[in-house]
PDB file of C-alpha atoms in Angstrom:
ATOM      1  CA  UNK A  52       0.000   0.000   0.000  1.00  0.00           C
ATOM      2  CA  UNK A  53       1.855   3.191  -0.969  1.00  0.00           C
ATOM      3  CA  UNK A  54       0.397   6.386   0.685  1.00  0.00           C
ATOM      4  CA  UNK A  55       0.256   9.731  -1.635  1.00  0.00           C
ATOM      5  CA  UNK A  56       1.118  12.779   0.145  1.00  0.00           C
ATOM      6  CA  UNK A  57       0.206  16.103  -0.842  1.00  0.00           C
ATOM      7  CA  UNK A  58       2.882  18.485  -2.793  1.00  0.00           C
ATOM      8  CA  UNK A  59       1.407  21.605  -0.604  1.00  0.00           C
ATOM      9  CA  UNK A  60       2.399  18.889   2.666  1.00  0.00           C
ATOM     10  CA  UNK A  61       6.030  17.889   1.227  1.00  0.00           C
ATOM     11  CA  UNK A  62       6.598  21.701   0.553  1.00  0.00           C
ATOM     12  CA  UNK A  63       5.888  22.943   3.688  1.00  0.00           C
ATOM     13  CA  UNK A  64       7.672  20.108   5.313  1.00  0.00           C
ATOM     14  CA  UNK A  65      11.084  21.371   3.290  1.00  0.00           C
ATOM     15  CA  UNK A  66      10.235  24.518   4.505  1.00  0.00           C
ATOM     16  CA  UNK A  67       9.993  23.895   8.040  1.00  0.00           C
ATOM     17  CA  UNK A  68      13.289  21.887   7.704  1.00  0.00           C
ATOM     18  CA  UNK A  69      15.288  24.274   6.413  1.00  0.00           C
ATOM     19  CA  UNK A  70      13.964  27.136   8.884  1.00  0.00           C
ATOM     20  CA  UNK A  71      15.203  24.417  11.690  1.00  0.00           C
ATOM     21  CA  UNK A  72      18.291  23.986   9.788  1.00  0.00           C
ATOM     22  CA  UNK A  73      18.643  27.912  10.032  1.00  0.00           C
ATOM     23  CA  UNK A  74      17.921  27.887  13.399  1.00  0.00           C
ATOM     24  CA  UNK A  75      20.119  25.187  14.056  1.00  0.00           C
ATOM     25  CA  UNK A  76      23.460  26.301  12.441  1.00  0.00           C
ATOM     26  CA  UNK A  77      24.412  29.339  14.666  1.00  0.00           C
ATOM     27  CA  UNK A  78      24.109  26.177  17.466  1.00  0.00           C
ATOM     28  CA  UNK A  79      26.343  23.883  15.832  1.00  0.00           C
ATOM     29  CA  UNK A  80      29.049  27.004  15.616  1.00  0.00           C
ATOM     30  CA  UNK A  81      28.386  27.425  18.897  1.00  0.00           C
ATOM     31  CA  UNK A  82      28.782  23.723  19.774  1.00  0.00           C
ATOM     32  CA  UNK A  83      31.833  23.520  17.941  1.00  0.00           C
ATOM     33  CA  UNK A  84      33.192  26.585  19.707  1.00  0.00           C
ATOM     34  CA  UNK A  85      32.461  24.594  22.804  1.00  0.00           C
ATOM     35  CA  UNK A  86      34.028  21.638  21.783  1.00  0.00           C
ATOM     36  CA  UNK A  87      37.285  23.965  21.631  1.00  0.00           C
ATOM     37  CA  UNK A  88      37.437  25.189  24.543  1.00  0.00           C
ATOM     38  CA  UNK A  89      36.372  22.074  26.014  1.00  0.00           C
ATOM     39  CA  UNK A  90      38.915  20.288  24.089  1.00  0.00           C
ATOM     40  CA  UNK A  91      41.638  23.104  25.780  1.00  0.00           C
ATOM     41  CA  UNK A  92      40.326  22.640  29.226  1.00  0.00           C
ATOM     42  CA  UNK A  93      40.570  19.030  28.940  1.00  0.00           C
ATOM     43  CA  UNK A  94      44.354  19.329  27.892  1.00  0.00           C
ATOM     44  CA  UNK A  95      44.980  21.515  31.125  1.00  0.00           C
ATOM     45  CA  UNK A  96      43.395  19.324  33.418  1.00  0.00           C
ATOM     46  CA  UNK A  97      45.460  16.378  31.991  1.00  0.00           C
ATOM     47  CA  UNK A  98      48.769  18.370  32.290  1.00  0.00           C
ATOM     48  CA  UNK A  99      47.862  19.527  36.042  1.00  0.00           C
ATOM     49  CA  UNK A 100      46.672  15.722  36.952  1.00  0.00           C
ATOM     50  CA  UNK A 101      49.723  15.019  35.794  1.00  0.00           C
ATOM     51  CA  UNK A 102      51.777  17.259  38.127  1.00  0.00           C
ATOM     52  CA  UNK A 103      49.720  16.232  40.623  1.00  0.00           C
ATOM     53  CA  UNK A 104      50.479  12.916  40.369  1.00  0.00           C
ATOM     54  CA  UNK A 105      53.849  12.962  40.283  1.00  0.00           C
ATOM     55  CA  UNK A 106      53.910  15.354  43.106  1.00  0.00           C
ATOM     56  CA  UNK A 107      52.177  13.000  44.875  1.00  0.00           C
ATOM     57  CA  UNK A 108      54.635  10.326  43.877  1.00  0.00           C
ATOM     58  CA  UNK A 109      57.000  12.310  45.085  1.00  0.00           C
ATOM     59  CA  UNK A 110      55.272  12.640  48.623  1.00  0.00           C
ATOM     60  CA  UNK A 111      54.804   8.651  49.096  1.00  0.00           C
ATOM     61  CA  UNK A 112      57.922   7.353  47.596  1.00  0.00           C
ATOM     62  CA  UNK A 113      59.635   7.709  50.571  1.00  0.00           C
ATOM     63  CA  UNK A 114      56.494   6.840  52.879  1.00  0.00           C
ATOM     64  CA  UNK A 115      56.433   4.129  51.528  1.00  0.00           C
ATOM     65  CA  UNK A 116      60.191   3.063  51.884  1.00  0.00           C
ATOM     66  CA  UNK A 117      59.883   4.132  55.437  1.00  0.00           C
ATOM     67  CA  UNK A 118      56.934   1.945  55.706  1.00  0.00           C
ATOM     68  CA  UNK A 119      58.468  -1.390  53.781  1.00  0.00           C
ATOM     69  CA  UNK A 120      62.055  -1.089  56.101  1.00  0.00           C
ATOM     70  CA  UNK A 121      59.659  -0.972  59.613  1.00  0.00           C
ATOM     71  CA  UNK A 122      58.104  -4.250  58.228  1.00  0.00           C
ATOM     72  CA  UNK A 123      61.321  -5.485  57.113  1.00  0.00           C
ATOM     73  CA  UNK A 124      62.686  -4.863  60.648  1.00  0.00           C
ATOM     74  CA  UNK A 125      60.248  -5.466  62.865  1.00  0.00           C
ATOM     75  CA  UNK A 126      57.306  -6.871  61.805  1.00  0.00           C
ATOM     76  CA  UNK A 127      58.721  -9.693  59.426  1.00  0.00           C
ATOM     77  CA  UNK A 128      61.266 -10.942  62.676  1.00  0.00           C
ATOM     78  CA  UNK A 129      58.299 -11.013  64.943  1.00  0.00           C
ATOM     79  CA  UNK A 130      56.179 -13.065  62.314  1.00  0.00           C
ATOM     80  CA  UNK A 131      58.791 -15.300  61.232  1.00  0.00           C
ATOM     81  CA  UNK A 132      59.418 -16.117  64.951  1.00  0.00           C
ATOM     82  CA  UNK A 133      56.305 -16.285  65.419  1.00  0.00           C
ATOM     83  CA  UNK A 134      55.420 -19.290  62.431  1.00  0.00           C
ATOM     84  CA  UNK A 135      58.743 -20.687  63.554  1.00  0.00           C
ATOM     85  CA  UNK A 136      57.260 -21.480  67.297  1.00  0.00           C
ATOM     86  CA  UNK A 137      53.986 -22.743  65.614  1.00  0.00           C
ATOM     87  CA  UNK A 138      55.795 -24.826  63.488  1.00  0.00           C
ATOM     88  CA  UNK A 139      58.283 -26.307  66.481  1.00  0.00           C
ATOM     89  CA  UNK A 140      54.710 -26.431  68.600  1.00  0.00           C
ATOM     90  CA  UNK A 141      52.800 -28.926  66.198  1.00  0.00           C
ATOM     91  CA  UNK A 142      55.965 -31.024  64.798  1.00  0.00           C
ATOM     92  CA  UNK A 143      55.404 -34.284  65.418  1.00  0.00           C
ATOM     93  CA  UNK A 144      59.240 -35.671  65.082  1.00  0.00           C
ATOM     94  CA  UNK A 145      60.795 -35.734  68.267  1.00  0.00           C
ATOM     95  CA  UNK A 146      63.818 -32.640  69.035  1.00  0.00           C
ATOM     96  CA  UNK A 147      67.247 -32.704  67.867  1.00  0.00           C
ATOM     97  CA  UNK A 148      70.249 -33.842  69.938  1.00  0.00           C
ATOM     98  CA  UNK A 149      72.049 -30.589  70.993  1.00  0.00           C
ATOM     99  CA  UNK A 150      75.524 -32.907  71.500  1.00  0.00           C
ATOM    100  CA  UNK A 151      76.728 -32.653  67.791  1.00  0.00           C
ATOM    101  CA  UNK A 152      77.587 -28.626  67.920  1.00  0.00           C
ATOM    102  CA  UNK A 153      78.723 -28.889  71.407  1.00  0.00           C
ATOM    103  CA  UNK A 154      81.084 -31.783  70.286  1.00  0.00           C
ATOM    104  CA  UNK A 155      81.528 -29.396  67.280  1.00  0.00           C
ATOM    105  CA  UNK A 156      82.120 -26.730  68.943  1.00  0.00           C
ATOM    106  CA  UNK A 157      84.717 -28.509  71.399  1.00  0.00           C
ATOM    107  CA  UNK A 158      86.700 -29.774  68.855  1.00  0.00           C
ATOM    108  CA  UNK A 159      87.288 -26.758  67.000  1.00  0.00           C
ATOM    109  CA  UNK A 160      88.598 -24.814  70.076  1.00  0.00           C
ATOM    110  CA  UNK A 161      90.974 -27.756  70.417  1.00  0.00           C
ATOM    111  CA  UNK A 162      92.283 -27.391  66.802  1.00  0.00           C
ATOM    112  CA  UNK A 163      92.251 -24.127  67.008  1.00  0.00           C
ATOM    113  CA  UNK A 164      94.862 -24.633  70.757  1.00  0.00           C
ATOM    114  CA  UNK A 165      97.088 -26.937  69.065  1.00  0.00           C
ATOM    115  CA  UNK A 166      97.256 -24.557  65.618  1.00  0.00           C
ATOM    116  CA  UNK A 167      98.172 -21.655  68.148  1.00  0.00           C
ATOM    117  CA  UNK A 168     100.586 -23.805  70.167  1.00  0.00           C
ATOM    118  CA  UNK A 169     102.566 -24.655  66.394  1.00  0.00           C
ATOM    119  CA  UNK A 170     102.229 -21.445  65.874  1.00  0.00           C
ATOM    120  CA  UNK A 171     103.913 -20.429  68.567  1.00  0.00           C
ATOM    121  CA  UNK A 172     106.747 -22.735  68.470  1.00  0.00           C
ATOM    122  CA  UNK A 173     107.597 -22.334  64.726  1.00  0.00           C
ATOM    123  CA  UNK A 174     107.792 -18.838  65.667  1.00  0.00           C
ATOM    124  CA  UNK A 175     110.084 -19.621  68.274  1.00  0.00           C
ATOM    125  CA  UNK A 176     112.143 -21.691  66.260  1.00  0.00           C
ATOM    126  CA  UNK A 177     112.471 -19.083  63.399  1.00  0.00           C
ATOM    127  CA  UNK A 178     113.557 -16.850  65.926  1.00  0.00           C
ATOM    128  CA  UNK A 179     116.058 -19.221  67.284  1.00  0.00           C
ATOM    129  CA  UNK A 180     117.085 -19.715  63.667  1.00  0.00           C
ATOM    130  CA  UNK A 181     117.503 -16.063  62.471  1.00  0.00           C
ATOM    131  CA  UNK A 182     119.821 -15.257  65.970  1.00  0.00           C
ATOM    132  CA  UNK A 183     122.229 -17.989  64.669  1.00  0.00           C
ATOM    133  CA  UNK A 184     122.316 -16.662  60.965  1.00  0.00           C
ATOM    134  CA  UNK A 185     122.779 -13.273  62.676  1.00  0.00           C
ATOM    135  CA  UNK A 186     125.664 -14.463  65.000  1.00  0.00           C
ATOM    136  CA  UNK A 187     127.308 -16.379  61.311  1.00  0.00           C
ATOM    137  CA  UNK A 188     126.304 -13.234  59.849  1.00  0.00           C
ATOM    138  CA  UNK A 189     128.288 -11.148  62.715  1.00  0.00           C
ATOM    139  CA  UNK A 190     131.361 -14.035  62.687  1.00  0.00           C
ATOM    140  CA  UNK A 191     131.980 -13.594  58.835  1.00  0.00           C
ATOM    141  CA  UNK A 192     131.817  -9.817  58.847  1.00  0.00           C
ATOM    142  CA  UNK A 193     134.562  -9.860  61.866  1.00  0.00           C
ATOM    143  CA  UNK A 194     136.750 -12.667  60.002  1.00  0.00           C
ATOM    144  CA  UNK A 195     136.734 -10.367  56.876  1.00  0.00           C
ATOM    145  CA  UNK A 196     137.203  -7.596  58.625  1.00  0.00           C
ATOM    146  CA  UNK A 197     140.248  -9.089  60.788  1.00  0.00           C
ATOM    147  CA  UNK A 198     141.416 -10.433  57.136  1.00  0.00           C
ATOM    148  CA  UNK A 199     141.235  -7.390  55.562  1.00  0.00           C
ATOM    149  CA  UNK A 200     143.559  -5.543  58.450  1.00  0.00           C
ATOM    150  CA  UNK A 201     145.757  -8.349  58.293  1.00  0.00           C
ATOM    151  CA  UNK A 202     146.015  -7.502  54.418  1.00  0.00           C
ATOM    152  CA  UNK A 203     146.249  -3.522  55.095  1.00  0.00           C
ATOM    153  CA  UNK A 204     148.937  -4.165  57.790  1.00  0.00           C
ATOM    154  CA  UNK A 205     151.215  -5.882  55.627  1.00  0.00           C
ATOM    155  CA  UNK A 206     150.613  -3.755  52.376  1.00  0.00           C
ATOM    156  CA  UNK A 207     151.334  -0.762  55.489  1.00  0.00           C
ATOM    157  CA  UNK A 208     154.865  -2.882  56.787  1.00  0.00           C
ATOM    158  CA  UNK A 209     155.760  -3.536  52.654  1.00  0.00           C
ATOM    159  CA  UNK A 210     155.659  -0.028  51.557  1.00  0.00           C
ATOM    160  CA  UNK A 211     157.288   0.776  54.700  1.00  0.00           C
ATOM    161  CA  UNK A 212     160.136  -0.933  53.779  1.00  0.00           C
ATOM    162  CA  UNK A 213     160.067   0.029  50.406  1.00  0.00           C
ATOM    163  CA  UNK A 214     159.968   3.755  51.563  1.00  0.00           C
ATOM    164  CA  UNK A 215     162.734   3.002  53.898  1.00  0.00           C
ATOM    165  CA  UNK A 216     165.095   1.436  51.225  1.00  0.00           C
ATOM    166  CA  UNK A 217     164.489   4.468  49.093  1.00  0.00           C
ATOM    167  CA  UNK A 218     165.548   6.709  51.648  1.00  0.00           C
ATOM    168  CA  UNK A 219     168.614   4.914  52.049  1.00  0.00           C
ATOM    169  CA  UNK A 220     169.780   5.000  48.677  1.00  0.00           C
ATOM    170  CA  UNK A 221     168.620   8.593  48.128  1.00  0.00           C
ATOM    171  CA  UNK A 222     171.570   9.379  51.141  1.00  0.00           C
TER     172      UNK A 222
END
């Protein structure tokens, strides 16, 4: 069924719709104006939220450090002492000898006595040792020295002679 509609209707109808268009246009300029300045508000909100933000990141960083060493130092040691009685509280396995770190314990002082004592008596030794090389040291530097005045005597008593000899022929 097609329904016929009256040129007079259809003209007035374009009529009326452009008269809204007219009315309409100066509102979409204005609209678009809108959008501008909406558009320009929008980008300085974003740049202040911005600084903001990282002002605020700014403020907590450290808060927050603060706050994560105080757990770190006293919460987590209370806690993990805390899971660690628990645990020792509902183990069923009977408790450790404590006579294996004592014994441990022991025997490592002793080593450590009888490294000391060596120690102590290779030192002495070495001392000992460097006191005779000093007194062989001392021995040879007197021989050679008592060699060499020997030697200087003699050169001394030969050009002594020699001098003498000379004088004697010179007269």
């Amino acid at each position: 069924m097609v329904i016929e509609v009256p040129a007079t209707w259809m003209g007035r109808m374009k009529a009326r719709a452009v008269e809204t268009g007219q009315r309409v246009a100066p509102m979409a300029d204005q609209a678009k104006v809108m959008a501008d300045q909406a558009r320009i508000m929008a980008d300085q909100a974003r740049f202040a939220t911005a600084q903001r933000i990282e002002d605020a990141r700014y403020w907590a960083a450290p808060r927050l450090e603060d706050a994560a060493h105080r757990v770190e130092d006293q919460f987590a040691p209370k806690v993990s002492s805390m899971l660690t009685a628990a645990a020792d509280r509902i183990d069923p396995t009977p408790a450790r000898s404590r006579r294996w770190p004592i014994m441990i314990l022991i025997t490592g002082v002793a080593v450590g006595a009888m490294g000391y004592m060596a120690y102590r008596r290779n030192a002495q030794q070495w001392t000992d040792q460097m006191k005779d090389s000093a007194s062989d040291a001392s021995r040879w530097v007197s021989e050679k020295a008592d060699k060499t005045a020997q030697s200087t005597e003699n050169a001394a008593s030969t050009v002594t002679e020699t001098t003498d000899e000379a004088a004697h022929k010179m007269q």
